[in-house]
Tab-separated table of C-alpha atoms (C1' of nucleotides) in Angstrom:
chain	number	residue	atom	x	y	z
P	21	UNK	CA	0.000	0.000	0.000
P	22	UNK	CA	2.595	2.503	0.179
P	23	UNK	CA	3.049	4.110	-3.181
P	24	UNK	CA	4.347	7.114	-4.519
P	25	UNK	CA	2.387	9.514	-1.742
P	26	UNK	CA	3.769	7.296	1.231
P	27	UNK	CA	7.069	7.066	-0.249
P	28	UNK	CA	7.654	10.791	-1.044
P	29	UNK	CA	6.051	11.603	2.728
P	30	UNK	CA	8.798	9.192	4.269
P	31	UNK	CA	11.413	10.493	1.812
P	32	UNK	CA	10.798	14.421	3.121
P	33	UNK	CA	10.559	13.377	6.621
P	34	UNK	CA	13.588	10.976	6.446
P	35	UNK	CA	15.515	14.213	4.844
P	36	UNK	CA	14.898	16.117	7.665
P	37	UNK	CA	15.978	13.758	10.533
P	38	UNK	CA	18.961	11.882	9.012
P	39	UNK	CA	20.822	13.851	6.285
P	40	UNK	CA	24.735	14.060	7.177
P	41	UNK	CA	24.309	11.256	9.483
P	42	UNK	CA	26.713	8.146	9.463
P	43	UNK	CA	26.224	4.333	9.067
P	44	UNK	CA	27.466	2.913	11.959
P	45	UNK	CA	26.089	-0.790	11.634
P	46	UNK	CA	23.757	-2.900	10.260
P	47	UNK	CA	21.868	-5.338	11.185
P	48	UNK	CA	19.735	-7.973	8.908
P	49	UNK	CA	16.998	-9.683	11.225
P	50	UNK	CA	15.301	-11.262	7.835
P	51	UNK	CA	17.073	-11.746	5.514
P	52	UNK	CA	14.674	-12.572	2.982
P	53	UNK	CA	13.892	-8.849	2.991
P	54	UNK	CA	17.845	-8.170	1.209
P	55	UNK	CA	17.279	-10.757	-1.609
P	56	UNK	CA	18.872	-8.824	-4.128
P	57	UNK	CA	22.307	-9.624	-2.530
P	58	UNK	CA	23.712	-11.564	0.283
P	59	UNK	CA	23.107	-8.939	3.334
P	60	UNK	CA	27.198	-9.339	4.222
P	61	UNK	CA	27.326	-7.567	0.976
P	62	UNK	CA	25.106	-4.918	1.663
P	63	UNK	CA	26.560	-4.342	4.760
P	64	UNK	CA	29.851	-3.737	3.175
P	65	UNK	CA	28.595	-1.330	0.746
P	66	UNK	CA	27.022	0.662	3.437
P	67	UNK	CA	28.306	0.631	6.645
P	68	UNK	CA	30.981	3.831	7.099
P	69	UNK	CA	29.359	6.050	4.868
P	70	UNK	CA	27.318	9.099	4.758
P	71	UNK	CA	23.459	9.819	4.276
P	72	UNK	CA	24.413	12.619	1.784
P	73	UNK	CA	20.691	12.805	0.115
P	74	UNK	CA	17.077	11.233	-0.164
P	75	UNK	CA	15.580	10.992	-2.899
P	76	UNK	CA	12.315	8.876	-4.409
P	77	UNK	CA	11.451	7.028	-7.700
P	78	UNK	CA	7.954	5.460	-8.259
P	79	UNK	CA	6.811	3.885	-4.969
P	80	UNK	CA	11.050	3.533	-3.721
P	81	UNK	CA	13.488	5.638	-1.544
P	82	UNK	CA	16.588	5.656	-2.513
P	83	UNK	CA	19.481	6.729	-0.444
P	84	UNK	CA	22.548	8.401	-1.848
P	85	UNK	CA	25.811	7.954	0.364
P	86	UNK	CA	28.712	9.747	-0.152
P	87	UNK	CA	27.886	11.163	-3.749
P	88	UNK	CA	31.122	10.880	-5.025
P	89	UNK	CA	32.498	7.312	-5.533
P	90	UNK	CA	29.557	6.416	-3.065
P	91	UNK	CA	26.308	4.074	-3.001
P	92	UNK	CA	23.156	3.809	-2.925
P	93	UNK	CA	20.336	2.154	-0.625
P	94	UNK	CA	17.216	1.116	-2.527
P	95	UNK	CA	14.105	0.503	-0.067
P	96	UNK	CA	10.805	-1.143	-1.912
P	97	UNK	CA	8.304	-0.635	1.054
P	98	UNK	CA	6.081	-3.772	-0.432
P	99	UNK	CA	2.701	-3.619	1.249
P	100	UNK	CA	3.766	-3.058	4.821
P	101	UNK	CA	7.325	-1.787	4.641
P	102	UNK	CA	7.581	0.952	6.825
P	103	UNK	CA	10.825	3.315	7.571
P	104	UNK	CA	11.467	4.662	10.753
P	105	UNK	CA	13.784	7.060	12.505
P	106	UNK	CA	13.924	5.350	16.124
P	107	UNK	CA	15.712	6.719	19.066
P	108	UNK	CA	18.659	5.523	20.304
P	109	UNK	CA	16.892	3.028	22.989
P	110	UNK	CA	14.050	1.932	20.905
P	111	UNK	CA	14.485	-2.302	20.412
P	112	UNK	CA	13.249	-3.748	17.211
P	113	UNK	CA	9.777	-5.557	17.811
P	114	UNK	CA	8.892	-8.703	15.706
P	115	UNK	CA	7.902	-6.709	12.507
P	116	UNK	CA	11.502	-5.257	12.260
P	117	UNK	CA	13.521	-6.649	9.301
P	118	UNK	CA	16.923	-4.650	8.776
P	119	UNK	CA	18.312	-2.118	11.750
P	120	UNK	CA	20.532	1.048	10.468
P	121	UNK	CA	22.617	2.347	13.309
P	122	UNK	CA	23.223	6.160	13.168
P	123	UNK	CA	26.678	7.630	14.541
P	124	UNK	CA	23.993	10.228	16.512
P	125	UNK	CA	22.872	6.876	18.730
P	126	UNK	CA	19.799	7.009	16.645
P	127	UNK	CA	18.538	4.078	14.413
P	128	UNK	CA	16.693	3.416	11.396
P	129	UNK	CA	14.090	0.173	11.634
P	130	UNK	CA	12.984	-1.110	8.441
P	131	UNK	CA	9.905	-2.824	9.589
P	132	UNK	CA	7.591	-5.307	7.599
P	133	UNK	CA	4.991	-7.233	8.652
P	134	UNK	CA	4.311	-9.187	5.686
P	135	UNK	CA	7.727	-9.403	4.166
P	136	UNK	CA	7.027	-8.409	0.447
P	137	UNK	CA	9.946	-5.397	0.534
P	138	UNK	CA	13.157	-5.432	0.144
P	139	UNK	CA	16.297	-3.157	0.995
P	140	UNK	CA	19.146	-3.778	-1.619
P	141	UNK	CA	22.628	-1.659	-1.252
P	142	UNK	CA	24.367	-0.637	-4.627
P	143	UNK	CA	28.261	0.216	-5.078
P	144	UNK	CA	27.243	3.013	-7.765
P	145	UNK	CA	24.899	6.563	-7.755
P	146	UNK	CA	23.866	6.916	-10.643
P	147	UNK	CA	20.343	5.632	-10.250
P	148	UNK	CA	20.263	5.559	-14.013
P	149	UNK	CA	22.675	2.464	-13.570
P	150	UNK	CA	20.569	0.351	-11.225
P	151	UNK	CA	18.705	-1.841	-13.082
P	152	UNK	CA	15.305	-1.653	-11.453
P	153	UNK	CA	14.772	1.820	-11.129
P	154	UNK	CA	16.272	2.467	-14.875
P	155	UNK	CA	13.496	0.166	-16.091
P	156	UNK	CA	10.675	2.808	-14.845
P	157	UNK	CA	8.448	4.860	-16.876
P	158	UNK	CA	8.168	8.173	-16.361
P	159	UNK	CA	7.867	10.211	-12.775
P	160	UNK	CA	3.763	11.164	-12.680
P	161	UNK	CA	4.631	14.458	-11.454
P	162	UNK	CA	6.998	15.308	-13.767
P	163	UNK	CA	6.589	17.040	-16.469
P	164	UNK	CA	7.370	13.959	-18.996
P	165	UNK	CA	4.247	12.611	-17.802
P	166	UNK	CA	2.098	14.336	-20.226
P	167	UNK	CA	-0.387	13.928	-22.740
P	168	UNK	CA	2.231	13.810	-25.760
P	169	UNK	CA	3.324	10.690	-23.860
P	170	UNK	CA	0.105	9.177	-23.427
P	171	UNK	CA	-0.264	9.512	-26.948
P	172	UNK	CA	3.234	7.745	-27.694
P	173	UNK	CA	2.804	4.898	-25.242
P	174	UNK	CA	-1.648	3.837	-24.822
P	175	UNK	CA	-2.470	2.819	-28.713
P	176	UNK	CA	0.035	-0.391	-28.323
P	177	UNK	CA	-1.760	-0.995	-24.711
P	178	UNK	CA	-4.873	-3.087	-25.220
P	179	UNK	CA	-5.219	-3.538	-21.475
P	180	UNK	CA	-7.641	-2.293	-19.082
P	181	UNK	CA	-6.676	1.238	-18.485
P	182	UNK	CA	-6.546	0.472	-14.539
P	183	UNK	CA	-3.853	-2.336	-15.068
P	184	UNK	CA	-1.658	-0.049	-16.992
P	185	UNK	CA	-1.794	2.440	-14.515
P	186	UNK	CA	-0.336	0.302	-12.141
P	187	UNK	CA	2.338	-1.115	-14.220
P	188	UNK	CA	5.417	0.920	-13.018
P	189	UNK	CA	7.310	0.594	-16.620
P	190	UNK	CA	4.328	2.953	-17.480
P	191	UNK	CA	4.613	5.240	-14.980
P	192	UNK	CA	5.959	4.842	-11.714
P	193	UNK	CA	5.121	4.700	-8.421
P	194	UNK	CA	0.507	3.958	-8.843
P	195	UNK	CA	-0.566	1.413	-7.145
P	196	UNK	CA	-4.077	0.056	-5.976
P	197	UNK	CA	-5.538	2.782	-4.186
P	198	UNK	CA	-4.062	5.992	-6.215
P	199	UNK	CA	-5.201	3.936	-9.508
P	200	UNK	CA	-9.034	4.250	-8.691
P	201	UNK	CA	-9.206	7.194	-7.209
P	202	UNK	CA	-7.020	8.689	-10.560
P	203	UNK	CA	-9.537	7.151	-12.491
P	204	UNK	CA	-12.598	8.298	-10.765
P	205	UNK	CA	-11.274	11.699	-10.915
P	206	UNK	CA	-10.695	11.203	-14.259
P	207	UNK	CA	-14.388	9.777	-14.929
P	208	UNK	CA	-12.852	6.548	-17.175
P	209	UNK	CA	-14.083	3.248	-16.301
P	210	UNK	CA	-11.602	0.811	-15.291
P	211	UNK	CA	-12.213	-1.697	-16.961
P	212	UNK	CA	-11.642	0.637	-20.490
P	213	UNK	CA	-9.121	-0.710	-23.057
P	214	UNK	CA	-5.818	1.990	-22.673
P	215	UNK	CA	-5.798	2.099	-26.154
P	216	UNK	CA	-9.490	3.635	-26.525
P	217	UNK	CA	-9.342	6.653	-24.671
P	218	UNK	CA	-9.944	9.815	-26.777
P	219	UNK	CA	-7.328	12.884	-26.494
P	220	UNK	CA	-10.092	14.999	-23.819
P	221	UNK	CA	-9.623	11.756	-21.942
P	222	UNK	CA	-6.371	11.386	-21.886
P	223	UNK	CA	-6.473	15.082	-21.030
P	224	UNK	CA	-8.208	14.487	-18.303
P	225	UNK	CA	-6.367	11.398	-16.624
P	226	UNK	CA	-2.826	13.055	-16.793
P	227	UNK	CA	-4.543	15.978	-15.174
P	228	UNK	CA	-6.220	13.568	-12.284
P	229	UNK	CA	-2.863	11.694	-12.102
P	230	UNK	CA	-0.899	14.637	-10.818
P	231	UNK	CA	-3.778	16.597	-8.880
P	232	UNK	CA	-4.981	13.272	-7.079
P	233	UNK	CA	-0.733	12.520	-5.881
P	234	UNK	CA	0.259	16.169	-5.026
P	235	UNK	CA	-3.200	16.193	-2.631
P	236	UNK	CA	-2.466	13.027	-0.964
P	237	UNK	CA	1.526	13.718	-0.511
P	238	UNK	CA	-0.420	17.066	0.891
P	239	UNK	CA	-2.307	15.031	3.459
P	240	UNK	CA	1.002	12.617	4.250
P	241	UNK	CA	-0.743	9.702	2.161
P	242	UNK	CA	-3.281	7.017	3.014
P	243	UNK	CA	-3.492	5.215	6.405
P	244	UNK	CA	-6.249	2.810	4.840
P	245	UNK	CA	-8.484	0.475	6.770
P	246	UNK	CA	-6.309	-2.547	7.457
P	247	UNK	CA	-2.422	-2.611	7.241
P	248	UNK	CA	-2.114	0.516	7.979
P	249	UNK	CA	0.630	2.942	6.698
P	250	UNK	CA	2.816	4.843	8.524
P	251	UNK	CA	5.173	7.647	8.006
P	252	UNK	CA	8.849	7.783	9.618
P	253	UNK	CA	7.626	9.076	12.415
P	254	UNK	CA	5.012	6.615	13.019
P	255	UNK	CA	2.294	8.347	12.283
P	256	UNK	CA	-0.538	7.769	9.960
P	257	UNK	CA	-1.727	9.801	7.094
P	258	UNK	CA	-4.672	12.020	6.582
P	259	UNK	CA	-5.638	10.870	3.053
P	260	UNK	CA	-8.299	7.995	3.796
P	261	UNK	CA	-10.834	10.567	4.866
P	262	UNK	CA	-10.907	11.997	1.166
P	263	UNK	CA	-11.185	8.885	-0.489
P	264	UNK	CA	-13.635	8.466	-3.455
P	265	UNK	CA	-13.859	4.776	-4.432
P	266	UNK	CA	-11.097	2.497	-2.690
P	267	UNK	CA	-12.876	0.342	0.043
P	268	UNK	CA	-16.332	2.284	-0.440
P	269	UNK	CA	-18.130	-0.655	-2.173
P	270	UNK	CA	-21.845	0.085	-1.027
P	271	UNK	CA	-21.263	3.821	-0.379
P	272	UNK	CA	-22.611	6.967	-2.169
P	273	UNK	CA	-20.328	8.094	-4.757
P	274	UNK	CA	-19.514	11.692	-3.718
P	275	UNK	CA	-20.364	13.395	-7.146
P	276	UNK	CA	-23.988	11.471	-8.097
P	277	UNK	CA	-24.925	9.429	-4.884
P	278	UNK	CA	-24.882	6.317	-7.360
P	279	UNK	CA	-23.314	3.263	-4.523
P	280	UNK	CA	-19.943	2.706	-5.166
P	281	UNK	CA	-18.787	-0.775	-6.852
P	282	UNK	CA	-16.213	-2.904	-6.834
P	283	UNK	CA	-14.974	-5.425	-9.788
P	284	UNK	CA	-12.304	-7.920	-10.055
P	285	UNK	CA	-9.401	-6.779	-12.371
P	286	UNK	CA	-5.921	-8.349	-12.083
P	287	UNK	CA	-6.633	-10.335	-9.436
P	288	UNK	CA	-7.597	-7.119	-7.263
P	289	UNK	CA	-10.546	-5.176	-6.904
P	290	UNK	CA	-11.343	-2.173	-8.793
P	291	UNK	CA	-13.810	0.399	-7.310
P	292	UNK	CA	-15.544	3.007	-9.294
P	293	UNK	CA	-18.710	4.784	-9.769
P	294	UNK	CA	-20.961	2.919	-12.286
P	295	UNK	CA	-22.296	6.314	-13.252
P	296	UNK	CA	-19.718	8.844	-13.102
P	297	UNK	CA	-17.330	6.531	-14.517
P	298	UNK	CA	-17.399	5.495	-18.353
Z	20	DA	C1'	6.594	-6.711	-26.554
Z	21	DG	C1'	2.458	-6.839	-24.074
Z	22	DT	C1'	-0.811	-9.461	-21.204
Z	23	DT	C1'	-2.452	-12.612	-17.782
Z	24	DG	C1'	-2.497	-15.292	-13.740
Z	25	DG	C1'	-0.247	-17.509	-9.948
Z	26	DA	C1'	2.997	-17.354	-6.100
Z	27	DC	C1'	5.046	-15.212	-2.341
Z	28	DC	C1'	3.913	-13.663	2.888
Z	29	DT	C1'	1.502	-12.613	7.450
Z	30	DG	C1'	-2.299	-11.343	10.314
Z	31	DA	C1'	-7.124	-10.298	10.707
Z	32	DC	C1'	-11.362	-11.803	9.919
Z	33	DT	C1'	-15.348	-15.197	8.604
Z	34	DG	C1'	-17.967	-19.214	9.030
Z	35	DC	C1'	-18.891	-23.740	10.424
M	20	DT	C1'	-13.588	-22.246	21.378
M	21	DG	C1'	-11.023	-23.988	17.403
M	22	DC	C1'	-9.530	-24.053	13.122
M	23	DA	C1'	-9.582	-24.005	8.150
M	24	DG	C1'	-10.356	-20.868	4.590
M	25	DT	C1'	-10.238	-16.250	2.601
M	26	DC	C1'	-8.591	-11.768	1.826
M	27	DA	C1'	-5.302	-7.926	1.248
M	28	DG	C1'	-1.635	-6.331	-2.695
M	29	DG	C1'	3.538	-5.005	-4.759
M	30	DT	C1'	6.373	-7.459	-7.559
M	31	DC	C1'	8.341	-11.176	-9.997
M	32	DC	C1'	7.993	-14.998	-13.047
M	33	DA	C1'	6.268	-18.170	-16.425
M	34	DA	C1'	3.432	-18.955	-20.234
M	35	DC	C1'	0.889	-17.423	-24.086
DNA sequence: AGTTGGACCTGACTGC
DNA sequence: TGCAGTCAGGTCCAAC
């Protein structure tokens, strides 16, 4: 559940706390969540060097140490990875996957209930050389994300528009819960083939892509009903309580009163307004 | 190359 | 009360 909102409101927070700071130690409690590498190896990349910036791409933070001839710390959050700045006495409960000792006495937990992130270290900053972040379409709220691309990229998509929303060599970092409520705003249904949508609509979905993700990074993204999100501070987000369509199956759309439904589509469930949405 | 569906994982919840 | 079954979903992989 953490995408590109969560990630950029752990990202700004993380900035502030831990810029400058040193790598002390590391410790891998699970290390299933470092299966990019063996976590010896990632300790070895990392441990010495300095947090010299944060930075995001798609739903991922990525840590630059030591810019010049430095690395770089990829975190994929998963569903329930959560970052956070802990102080000095906090112990690791048993969520807590990788623990990054600061030369302040503070610590960064990488926590994860159900295990589907991962934290990979990377001798190398230029993110244009690691291979999963390369591989990403375009940043949403940047300014390549635009109709002209849309254009390019939808007529070879025969997909449901909803899938290819979420497919981060797209565009990166939509997942579940920003793809219906981008779609809602947009007023396309789901369930439409990418390649169908008329210039107004694609218009109107690169316009609902980056109004929907600035106003949720503005509320510090979506603490949703179960597995709750978190920010680095441990606090939830404010964006649930203007949610249109995720998890309001049976509720009055906001714009017509129509209930709002829910359909399977790529093994998830897509919510929309039968009415508003076509 | 694009699309689809299954697997992974854990905890909360449902129903018998 | 107990326990099996189901659900949630980001990402990877295989198969078409």
């Amino acid at each position: 559940m953490p995408e590109l909102p969560e990630a950029e409101t752990i990202r700004r927070q993380l900035e502030h706390e831990i810029i400058g700071r040193r790598i002390v130690s590391v410790r891998v409690l699970r290390a299933s969540l470092v299966r990019r590498q063996a976590p010896e190896e990632l300790m070895r990349t990392v441990i010495g060097r300095s947090i010299e910036r944060i930075g995001r791409r798609g739903k991922a933070v990525v840590v630059t140490l030591d810019a010049k001839s430095g690395a770089t710390l990829v975190f994929h959050l998963g569903m329930t990875g959560q970052i956070l700045v802990a102080p000095r006495e906090a112990e690791p409960d048993r969520h807590t996957r990788v623990v990054f000792a600061l030369d302040d006495g503070r610590q960064v937990f990488f926590q994860d209930q159900r295990t589907f992130g991962d934290v990979a270290a990377y001798p190398e900053t230029d993110w244009r050389k690691i291979p999963d972040l390369a591989a990403y379409g375009p940043e949403p709220l940047k300014p390549a994300f635009n109709v002209r691309y849309l254009r390019q990229t939808l007529p070879r998509r025969s997909a449901k528009i909803q899938a290819v929303l979420m497919d981060q060599h797209f565009v990166a970092g939509i997942g579940k819960i920003y793809a219906d409520e981008i779609t809602y705003a947009a007023r396309i249904h789901p369930e439409r083939a990418a390649n169908s949508l008329s210039e107004q609509e694609m218009r109107r979905l690169v316009r609902a892509t980056k109004r929907i993700l600035r106003l949720a990074i503005g509320h510090g993204g979506t603490s949703a009903a179960d597995e709750k999100y978190v920010d680095a501070y441990g606090n939830y987000g404010g964006f649930q309580f203007l949610l249109n369509t995720y998890q309001r199956t049976g509720e009055p759309c906001r714009r017509c009163g129509r209930p709002i439904q829910h359909l399977p589509l790529q093994g998830r469930r897509a919510h929309f307004c039968p009415r508003c949405q076509r």
